[in-house]
XYZ file of C-alpha atoms in Angstrom:
582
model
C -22.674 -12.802 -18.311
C -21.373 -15.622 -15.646
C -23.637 -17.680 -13.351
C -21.449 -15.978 -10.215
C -22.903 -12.208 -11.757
C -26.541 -13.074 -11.120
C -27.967 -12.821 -7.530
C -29.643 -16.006 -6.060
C -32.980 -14.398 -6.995
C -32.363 -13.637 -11.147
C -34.850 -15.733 -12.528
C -38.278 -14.971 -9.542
C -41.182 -13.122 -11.684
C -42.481 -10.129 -10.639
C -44.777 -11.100 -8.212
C -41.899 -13.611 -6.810
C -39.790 -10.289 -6.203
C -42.265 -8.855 -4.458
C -42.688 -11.736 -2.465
C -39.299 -11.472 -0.724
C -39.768 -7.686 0.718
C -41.507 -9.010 3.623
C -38.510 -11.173 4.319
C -36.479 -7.924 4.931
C -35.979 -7.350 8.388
C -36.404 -3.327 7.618
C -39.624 -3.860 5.907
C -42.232 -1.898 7.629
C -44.449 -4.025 9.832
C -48.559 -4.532 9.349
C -48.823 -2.958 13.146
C -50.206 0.296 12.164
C -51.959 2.113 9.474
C -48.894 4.488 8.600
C -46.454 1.014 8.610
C -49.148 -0.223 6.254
C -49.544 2.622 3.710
C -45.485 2.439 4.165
C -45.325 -1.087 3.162
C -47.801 -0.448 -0.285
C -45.606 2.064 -1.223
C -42.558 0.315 -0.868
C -43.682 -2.643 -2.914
C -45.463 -0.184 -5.413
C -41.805 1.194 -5.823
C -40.645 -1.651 -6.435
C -43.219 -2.800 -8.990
C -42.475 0.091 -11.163
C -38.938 -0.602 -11.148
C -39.523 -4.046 -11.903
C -41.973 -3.528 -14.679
C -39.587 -1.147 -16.045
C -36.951 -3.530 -16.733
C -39.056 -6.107 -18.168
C -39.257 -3.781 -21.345
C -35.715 -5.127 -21.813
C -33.924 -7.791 -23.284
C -32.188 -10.247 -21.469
C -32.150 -13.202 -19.201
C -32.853 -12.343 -15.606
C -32.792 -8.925 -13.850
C -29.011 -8.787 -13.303
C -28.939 -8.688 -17.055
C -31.942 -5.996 -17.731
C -30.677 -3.702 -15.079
C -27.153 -3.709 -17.100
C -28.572 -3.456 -20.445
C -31.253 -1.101 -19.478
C -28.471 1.033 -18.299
C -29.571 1.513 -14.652
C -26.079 0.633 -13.302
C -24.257 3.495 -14.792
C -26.424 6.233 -14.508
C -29.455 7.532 -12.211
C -31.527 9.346 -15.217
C -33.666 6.329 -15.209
C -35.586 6.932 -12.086
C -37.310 9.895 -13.554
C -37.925 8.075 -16.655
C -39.799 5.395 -13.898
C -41.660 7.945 -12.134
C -43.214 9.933 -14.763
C -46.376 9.041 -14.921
C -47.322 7.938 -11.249
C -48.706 10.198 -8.797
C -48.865 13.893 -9.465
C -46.703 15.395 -6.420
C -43.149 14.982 -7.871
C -41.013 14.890 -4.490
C -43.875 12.277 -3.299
C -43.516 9.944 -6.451
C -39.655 9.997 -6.873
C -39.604 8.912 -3.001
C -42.011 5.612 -3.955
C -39.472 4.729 -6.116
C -36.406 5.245 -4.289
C -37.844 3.331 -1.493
C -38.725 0.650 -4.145
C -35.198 0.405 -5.027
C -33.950 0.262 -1.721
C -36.158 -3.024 -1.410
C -34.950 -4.243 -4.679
C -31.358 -3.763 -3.560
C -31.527 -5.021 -0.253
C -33.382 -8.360 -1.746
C -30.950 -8.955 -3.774
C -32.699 -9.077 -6.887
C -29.865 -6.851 -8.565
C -26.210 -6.873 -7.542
C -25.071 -3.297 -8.524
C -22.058 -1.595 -9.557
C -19.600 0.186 -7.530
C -19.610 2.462 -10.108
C -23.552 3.010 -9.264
C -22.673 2.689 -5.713
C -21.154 5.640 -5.973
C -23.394 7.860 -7.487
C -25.826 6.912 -5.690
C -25.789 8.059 -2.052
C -28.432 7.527 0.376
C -27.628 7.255 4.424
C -31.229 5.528 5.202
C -30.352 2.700 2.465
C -26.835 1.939 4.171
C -28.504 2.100 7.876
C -31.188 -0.588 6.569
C -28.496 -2.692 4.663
C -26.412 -3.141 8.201
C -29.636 -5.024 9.378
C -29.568 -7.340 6.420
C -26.260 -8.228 6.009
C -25.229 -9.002 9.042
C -26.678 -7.111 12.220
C -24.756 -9.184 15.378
C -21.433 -8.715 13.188
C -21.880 -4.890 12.537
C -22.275 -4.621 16.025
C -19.307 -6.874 17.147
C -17.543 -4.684 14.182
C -18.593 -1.456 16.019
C -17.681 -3.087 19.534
C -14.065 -3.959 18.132
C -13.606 -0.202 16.555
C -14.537 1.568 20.096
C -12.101 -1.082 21.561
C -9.427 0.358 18.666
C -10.511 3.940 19.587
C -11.596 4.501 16.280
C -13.448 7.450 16.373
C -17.767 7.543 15.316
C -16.708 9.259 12.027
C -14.267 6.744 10.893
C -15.913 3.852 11.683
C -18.999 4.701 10.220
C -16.881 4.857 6.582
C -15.292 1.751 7.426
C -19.045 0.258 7.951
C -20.093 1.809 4.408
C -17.270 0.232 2.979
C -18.242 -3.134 3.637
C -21.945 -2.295 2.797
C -20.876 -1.241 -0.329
C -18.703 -4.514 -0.952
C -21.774 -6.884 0.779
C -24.109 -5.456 -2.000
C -21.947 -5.774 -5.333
C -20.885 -9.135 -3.929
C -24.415 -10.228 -3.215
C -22.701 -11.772 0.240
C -23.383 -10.845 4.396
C -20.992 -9.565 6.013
C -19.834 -13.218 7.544
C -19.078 -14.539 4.043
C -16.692 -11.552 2.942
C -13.069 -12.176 1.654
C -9.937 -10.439 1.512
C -10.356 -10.932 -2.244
C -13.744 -9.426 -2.183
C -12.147 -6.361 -0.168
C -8.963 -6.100 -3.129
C -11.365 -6.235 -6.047
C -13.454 -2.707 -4.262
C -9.963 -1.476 -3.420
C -8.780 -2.268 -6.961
C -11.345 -0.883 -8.705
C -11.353 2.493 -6.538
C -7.865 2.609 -7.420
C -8.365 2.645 -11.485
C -11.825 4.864 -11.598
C -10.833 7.088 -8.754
C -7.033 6.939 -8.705
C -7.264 6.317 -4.671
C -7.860 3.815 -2.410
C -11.500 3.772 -1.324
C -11.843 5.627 2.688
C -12.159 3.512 5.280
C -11.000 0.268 3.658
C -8.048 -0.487 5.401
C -10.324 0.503 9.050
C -12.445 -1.685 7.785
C -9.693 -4.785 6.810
C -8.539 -4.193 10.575
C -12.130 -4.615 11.659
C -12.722 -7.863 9.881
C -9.345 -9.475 11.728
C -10.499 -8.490 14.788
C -13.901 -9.920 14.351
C -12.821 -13.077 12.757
C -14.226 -12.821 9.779
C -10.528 -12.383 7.942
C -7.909 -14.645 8.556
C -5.227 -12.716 7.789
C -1.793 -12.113 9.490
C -1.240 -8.953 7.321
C -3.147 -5.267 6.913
C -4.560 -4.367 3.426
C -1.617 -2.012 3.136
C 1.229 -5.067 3.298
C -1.183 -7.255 1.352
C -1.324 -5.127 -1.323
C 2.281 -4.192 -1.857
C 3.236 -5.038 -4.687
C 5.370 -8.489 -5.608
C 7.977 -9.357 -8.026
C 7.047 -8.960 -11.717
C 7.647 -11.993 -14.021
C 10.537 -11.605 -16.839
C 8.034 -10.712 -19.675
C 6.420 -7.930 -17.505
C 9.944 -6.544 -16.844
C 10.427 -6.101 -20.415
C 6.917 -5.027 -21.577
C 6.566 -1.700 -19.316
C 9.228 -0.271 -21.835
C 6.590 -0.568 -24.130
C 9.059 -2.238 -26.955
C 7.000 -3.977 -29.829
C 6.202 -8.042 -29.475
C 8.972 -10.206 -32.139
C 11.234 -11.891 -31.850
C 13.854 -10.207 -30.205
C 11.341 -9.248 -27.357
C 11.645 -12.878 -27.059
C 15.358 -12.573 -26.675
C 15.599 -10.116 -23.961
C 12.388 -12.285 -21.757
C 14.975 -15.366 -22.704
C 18.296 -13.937 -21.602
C 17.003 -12.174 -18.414
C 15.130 -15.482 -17.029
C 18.809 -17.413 -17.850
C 20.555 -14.841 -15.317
C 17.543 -13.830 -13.171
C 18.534 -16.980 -10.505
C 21.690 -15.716 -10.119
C 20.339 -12.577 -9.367
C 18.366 -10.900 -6.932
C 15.147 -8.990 -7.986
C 16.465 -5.561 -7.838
C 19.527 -6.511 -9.957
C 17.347 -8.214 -12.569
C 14.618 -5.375 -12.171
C 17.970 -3.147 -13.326
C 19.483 -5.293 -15.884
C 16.090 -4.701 -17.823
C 16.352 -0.965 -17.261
C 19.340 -0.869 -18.725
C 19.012 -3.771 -22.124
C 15.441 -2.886 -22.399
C 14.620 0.310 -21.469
C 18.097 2.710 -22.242
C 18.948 0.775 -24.866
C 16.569 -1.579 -27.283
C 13.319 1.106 -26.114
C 15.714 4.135 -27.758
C 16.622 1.845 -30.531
C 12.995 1.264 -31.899
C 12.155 4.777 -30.743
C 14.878 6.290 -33.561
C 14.430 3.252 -35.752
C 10.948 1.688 -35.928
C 10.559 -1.763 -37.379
C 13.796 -3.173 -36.412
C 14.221 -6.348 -36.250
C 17.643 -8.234 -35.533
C 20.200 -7.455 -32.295
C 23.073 -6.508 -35.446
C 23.173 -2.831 -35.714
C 24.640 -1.054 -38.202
C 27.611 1.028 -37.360
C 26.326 4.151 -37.605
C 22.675 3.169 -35.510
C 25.251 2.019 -32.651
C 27.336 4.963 -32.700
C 24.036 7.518 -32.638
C 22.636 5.597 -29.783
C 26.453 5.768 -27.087
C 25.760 9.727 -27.756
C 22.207 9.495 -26.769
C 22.898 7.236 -23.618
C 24.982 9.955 -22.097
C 21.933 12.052 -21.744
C 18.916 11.399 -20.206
C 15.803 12.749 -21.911
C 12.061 12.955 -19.990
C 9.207 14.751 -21.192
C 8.875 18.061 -20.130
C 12.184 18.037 -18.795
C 15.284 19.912 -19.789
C 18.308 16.830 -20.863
C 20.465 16.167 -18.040
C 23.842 13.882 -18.348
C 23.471 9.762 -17.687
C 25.620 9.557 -14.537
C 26.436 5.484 -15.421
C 26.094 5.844 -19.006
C 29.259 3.255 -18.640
C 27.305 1.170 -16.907
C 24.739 0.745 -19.750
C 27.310 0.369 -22.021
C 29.179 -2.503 -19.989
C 25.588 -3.962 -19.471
C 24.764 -4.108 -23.419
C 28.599 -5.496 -24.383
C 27.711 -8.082 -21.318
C 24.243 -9.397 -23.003
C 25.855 -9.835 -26.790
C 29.486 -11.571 -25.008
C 27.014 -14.023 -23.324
C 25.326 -14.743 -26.237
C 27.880 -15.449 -28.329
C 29.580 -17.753 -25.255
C 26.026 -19.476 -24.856
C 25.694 -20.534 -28.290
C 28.552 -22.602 -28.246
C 27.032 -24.839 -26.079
C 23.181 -24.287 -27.127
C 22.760 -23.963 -30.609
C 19.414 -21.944 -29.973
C 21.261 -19.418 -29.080
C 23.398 -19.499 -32.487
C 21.007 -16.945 -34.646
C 21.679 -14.210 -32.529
C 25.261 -14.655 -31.841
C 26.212 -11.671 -33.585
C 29.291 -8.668 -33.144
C 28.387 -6.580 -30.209
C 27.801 -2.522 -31.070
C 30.027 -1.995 -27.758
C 33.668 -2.253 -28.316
C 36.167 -2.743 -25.446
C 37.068 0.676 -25.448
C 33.989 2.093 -25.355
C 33.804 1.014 -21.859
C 37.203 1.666 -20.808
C 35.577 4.774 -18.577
C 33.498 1.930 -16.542
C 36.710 1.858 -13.662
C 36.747 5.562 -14.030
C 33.210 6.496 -13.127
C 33.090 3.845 -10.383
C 36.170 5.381 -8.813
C 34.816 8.391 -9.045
C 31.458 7.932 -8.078
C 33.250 6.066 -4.476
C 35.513 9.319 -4.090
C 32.263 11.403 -4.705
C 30.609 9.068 -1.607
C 33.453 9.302 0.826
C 34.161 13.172 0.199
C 30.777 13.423 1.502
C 31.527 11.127 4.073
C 34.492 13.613 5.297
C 32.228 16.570 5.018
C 29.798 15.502 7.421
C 31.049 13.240 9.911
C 32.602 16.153 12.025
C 29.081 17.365 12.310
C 27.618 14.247 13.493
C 27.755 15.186 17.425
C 25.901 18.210 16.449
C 23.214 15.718 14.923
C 23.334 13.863 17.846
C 22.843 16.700 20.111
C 20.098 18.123 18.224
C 18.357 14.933 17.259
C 18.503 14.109 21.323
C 17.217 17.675 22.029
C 14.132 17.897 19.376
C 13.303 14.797 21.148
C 12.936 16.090 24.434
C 11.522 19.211 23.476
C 8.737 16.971 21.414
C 8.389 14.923 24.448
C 7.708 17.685 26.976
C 5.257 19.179 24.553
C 2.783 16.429 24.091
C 3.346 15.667 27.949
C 2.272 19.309 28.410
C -0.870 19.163 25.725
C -2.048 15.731 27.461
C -2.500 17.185 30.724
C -4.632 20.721 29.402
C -7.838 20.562 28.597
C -9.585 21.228 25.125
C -9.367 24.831 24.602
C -7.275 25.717 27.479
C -3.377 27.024 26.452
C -0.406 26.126 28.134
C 3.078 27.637 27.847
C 6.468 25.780 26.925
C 9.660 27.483 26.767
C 8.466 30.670 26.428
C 6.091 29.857 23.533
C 2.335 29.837 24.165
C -0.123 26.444 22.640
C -3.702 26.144 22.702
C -5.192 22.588 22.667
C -7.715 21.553 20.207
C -10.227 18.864 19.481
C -10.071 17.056 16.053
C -12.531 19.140 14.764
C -10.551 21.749 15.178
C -8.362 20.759 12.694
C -8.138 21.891 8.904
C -6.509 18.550 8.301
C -9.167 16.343 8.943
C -7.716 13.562 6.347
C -4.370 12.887 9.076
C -6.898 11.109 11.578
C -7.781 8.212 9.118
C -6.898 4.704 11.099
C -5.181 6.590 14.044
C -7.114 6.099 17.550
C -5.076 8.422 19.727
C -4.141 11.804 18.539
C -3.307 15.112 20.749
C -3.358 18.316 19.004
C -2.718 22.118 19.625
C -2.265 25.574 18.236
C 0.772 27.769 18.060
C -0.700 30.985 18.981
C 1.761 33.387 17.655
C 2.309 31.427 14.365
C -1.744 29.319 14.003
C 0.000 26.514 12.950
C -1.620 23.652 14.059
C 0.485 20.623 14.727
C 0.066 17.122 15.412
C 1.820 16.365 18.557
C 1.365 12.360 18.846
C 2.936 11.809 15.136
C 5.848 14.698 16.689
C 7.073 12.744 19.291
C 6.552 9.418 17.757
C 8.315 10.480 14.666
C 11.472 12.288 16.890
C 11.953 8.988 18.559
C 12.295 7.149 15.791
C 14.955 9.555 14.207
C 17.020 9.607 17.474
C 16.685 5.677 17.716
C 17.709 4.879 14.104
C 20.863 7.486 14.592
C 22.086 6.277 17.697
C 22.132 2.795 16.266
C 23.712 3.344 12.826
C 26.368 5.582 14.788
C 27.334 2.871 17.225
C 27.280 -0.205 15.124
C 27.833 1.480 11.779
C 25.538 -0.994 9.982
C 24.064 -0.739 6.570
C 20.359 0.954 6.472
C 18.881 -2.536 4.748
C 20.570 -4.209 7.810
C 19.183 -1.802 10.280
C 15.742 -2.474 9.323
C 16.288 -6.270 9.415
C 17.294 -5.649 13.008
C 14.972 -7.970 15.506
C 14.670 -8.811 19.276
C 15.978 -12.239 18.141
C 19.411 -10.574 17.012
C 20.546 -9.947 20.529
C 22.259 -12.845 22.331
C 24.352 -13.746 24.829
C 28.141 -14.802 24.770
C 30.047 -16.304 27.616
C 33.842 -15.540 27.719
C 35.495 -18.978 28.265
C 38.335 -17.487 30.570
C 36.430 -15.438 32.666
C 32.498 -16.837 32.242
C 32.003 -12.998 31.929
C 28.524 -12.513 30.119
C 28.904 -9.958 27.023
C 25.990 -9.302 24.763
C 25.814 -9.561 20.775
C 23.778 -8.074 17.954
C 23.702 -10.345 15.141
C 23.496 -8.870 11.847
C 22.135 -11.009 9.315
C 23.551 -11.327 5.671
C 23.240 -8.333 3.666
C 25.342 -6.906 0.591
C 28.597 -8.188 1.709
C 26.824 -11.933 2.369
C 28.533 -12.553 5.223
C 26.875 -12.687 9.077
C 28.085 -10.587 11.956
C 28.570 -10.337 15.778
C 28.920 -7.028 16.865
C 29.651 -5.994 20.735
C 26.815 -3.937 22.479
C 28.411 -1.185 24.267
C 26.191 0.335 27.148
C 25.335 3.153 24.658
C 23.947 0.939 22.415
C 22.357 -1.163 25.386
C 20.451 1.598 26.054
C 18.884 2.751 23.095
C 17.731 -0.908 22.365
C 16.587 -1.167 25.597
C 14.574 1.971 25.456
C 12.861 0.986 21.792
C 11.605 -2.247 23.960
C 10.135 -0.541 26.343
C 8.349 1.668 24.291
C 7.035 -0.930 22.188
C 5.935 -2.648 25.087
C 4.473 0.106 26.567
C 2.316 0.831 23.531
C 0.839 -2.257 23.121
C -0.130 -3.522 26.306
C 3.234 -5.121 27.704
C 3.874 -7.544 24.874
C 6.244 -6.350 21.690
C 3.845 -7.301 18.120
C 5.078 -9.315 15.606
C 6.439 -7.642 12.631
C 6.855 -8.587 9.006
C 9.245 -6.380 7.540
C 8.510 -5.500 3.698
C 11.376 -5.279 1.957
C 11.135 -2.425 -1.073
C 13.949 -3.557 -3.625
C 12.974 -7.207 -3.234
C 9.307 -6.475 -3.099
C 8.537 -9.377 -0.969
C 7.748 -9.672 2.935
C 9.233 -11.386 5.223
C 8.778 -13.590 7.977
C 6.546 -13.041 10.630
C 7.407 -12.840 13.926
C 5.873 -13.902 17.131
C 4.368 -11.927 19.807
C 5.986 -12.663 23.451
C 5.096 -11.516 27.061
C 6.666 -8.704 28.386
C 7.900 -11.007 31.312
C 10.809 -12.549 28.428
C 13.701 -11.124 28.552
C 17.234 -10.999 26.839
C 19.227 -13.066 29.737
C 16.774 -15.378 30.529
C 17.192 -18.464 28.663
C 14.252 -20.200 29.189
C 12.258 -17.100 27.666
C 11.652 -16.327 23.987
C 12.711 -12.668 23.989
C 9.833 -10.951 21.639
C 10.820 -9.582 18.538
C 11.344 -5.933 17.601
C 11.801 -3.760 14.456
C 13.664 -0.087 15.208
C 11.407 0.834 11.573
C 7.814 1.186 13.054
C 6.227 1.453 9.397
C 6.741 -2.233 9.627
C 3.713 -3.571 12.049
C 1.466 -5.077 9.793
């Protein structure tokens, strides 16, 4: 076990244990006869407990109350109280209060695992006392200021009660990594993040206690993988041709962005060397018989998944073209690197195996603008109706805000009743959301959430009107800041036009597009709702970027007196994707 396992306390005796419980702040007070019988019974409990684990092996109490199994399980406390007392409910209280003490001393650090199995409210209350009382109250203060509702933020507290006593640290002394470990660990015994974590992370920032520019969400999204772990989720066995593929993917991954290297080892690793082993197990050199290479270009026309009827490869060429590629590089490379030399050998793809590459491509771009053609005369019918469910979503949650709870309104004919949140058969939606209106659909009972509505039908008639006038890329669209709109004065007529700058994307190459008034006014109007919804000031954003799986820069918060023509001001930043506000 490691020195950083073991509470400060590990090696007291007995009696030293029981020396500490009058430390507690929670421990009952000598004022009164019941406080008195109270406090004997609390360090009686913890005696037991105490005594018990000193019929184990091992070197301090963090290690006894592991081996004696008292972190996985709670069998052991009847095993303890047999014996005292004779009123059962009376003697099994003793010595849960006793371990109460002994937790909130410090004396053990348990489990989360134990943590949750065992579940006591009175325990928690104490432990906010212990661990911090001014900053659970400043944490409290900061989640009324957030308009986190009591419910919420009394998970988010148990959260970091939870973390305070496996740590063996007050809440002051809590980091982020201390918060990731819980979070990780939820994640692998539970298979979901722990509630009230990410309240909780929020909580911390606001208090001071994290200094982080990020939420728990963006902090935990997950980064590029090395080379080795590219290849090793296709499960292929370690040798030395593993080697190879970890080899020739880190000699073209700087050429390469992450996506493109993330699907160069889909294609040598996973469609091609995984279905190799799979058919021939123990293989062990890139030169493959003629009639191994000629079973596997049938396979990789087909995909196969388990449970799943075969469907065909859409860019089996691809893989192909991919596979000739990696042995045509090798063989090039080992004329100048002799290392490369042993595994210059003929490639299983001939030239015309791939001469359907050009073919597919052309035919997947006809495929894409066909489509195009189908649905661009419908596009002012999706801007019609995208404008319309807008309004309509609008006028709704106007119309809820101003009823009371329980009262119906009527809108367009249809009759609403408002409810309260609990109300609600979704209870889960109002995690880490303050402000929330919801009603009823009387003639249907389908309850709907009328905040994430509108917020959501904004969004979708924000993002369409700008990809429709500037006809940008969707990666460049969510790159889109306050920054990209500037000023240019025509040198004839000192006439003042304004540009969006979009930054390089696929093509590479950096743009100046003309705002038309159209445009001017959609960007204008995602401004001013950011800036109405969060106090007059637009927030910094940090966009996270999915196929590169890094985040980018942050940027900084202005005051809502900035603005676009003046030049003096730092116009704040915006992002038309709201899922990126850290």
């Amino acid at each position: 076990m490691l020195a950083a396992d073991r509470g400060p306390f590990d090696a007291l005796s007995v009696e030293g244990v029981l020396e500490l419980l009058p430390s507690l702040s929670t421990f009952p007070p000598t004022t009164s006869k019941r406080s008195r019988s109270k406090r004997a019974e609390r360090s009686r409990g913890t005696a037991r407990i105490l005594v018990w684990l000193l019929s184990f092996p091992g070197d301090g109490w963090q290690e006894r109350w592991i081996v004696s199994g008292a972190d996985s399980s709670l069998d052991w406390i009847d095993v303890v109280t047999a014996g005292y007392g004779c009123v059962e409910a009376s003697r099994r209280s003793v010595t849960t209060d006793g371990l109460g003490c002994l937790l909130l001393a410090r004396a053990v650090r348990p489990s989360y695992e134990f943590l949750q199995c065992y579940r006591t409210s009175g325990l928690y209350r104490h432990a906010k006392q212990e661990f911090g009382a001014d900053l659970f109250s400043r944490l409290r203060q900061a989640g009324m200021a957030r308009g986190t509702i009591p419910s919420h933020l009394s998970t988010a507290e148990n959260s970091l009660v939870k973390v305070a006593f496996r740590t063996g640290r007050d809440l002051a002394d809590l980091t982020s990594d201390d918060l990731i470990a819980y979070h990780d660990w939820n994640k692998e015994a539970l298979g979901k993040a722990p509630m009230g974590l990410h309240a909780a992370w929020d909580l911390l920032r606001d208090i001071g206690v994290l200094d982080e520019k990020l939420s728990l969400r963006r902090t935990l999204a997950r980064g590029q993988l090395p080379t080795t772990q590219l290849v090793d989720r296709y499960g292929i066995q370690r040798g030395p041709v593993r080697d190879v593929f970890v080899r020739y993917l880190d000699e073209r991954r700087p050429s390469l962005d992450y996506s493109s290297v993330s699907g160069l080892a889909s294609q040598l690793v996973g469609a091609f060397w995984a279905d190799i082993e799979k058919h021939h197990p123990g293989i062990s050199s890139l030169h493959l018989a003629p009639e191994i290479a000629e079973a596997w270009k049938q396979r990789v026309k087909v995909i196969n998944r388990p449970g799943k009827a075969p469907v065909p490869r859409e860019q089996w060429a691809s893989v192909l073209t991919t596979v000739r590629a990696f042995y045509l590089d090798i063989a090039e490379w080992a004329l100048e690197d002799p290392s490369w030399a042993a595994w210059a050998v003929p490639s299983p793809v001939r030239r015309s195996d791939t001469g359907g590459f050009t073919k597919v491509k052309k035919k997947a771009r006809a495929k894409m603008h066909q489509r195009v053609r189908e649905r661009l005369p419908r596009l002012p019918e999706l801007v019609d109706t995208t404008e319309q469910h807008h309004a309509h979503q609008k006028r709704l949650l106007a119309a809820a805000e101003t009823t009371p709870i329980g009262a119906t309104f009527d809108l367009d004919g249809r009759d609403y009743r408002r409810i309260d949140r609990k109300d609600d058969q979704l209870r889960k939606r109002f995690h880490y959301r303050p402000t929330i209106v919801l009603a009823q659909d009387i003639a249907t009972e389908e309850q709907l959430d009328l905040t994430r509505s509108e917020d959501e039908a904004f969004w979708a008639w924000a993002v369409i009107e700008t990809l429709r006038h500037t006809g940008v890329r969707l990666e460049e669209l969510l790159e889109l800041t306050h920054l990209a709109l500037v000023s240019y004065e025509l040198p004839d007529t000192s006439e003042i036009v304004p540009l969006l700058q979009i930054v390089p994307s696929k093509s590479n190459e950096e743009r100046l597009l003309l705002v038309s008034p159209e445009l001017a006014s959609v960007l204008a109007t995602v401004i001013s709702r950011l800036r109405g919804d969060n106090n007059g000031v637009v927030p910094f954003v940090a966009r996270y970027d999915p196929h590169e799986l890094v985040t980018g820069p942050h940027f900084h918060t202005c005051s809502s007196a900035a603005s676009a023509g003046d030049a003096t001001s730092s116009p704040p930043t915006w992002s038309i994707s709201c899922s990126t506000t850290p």
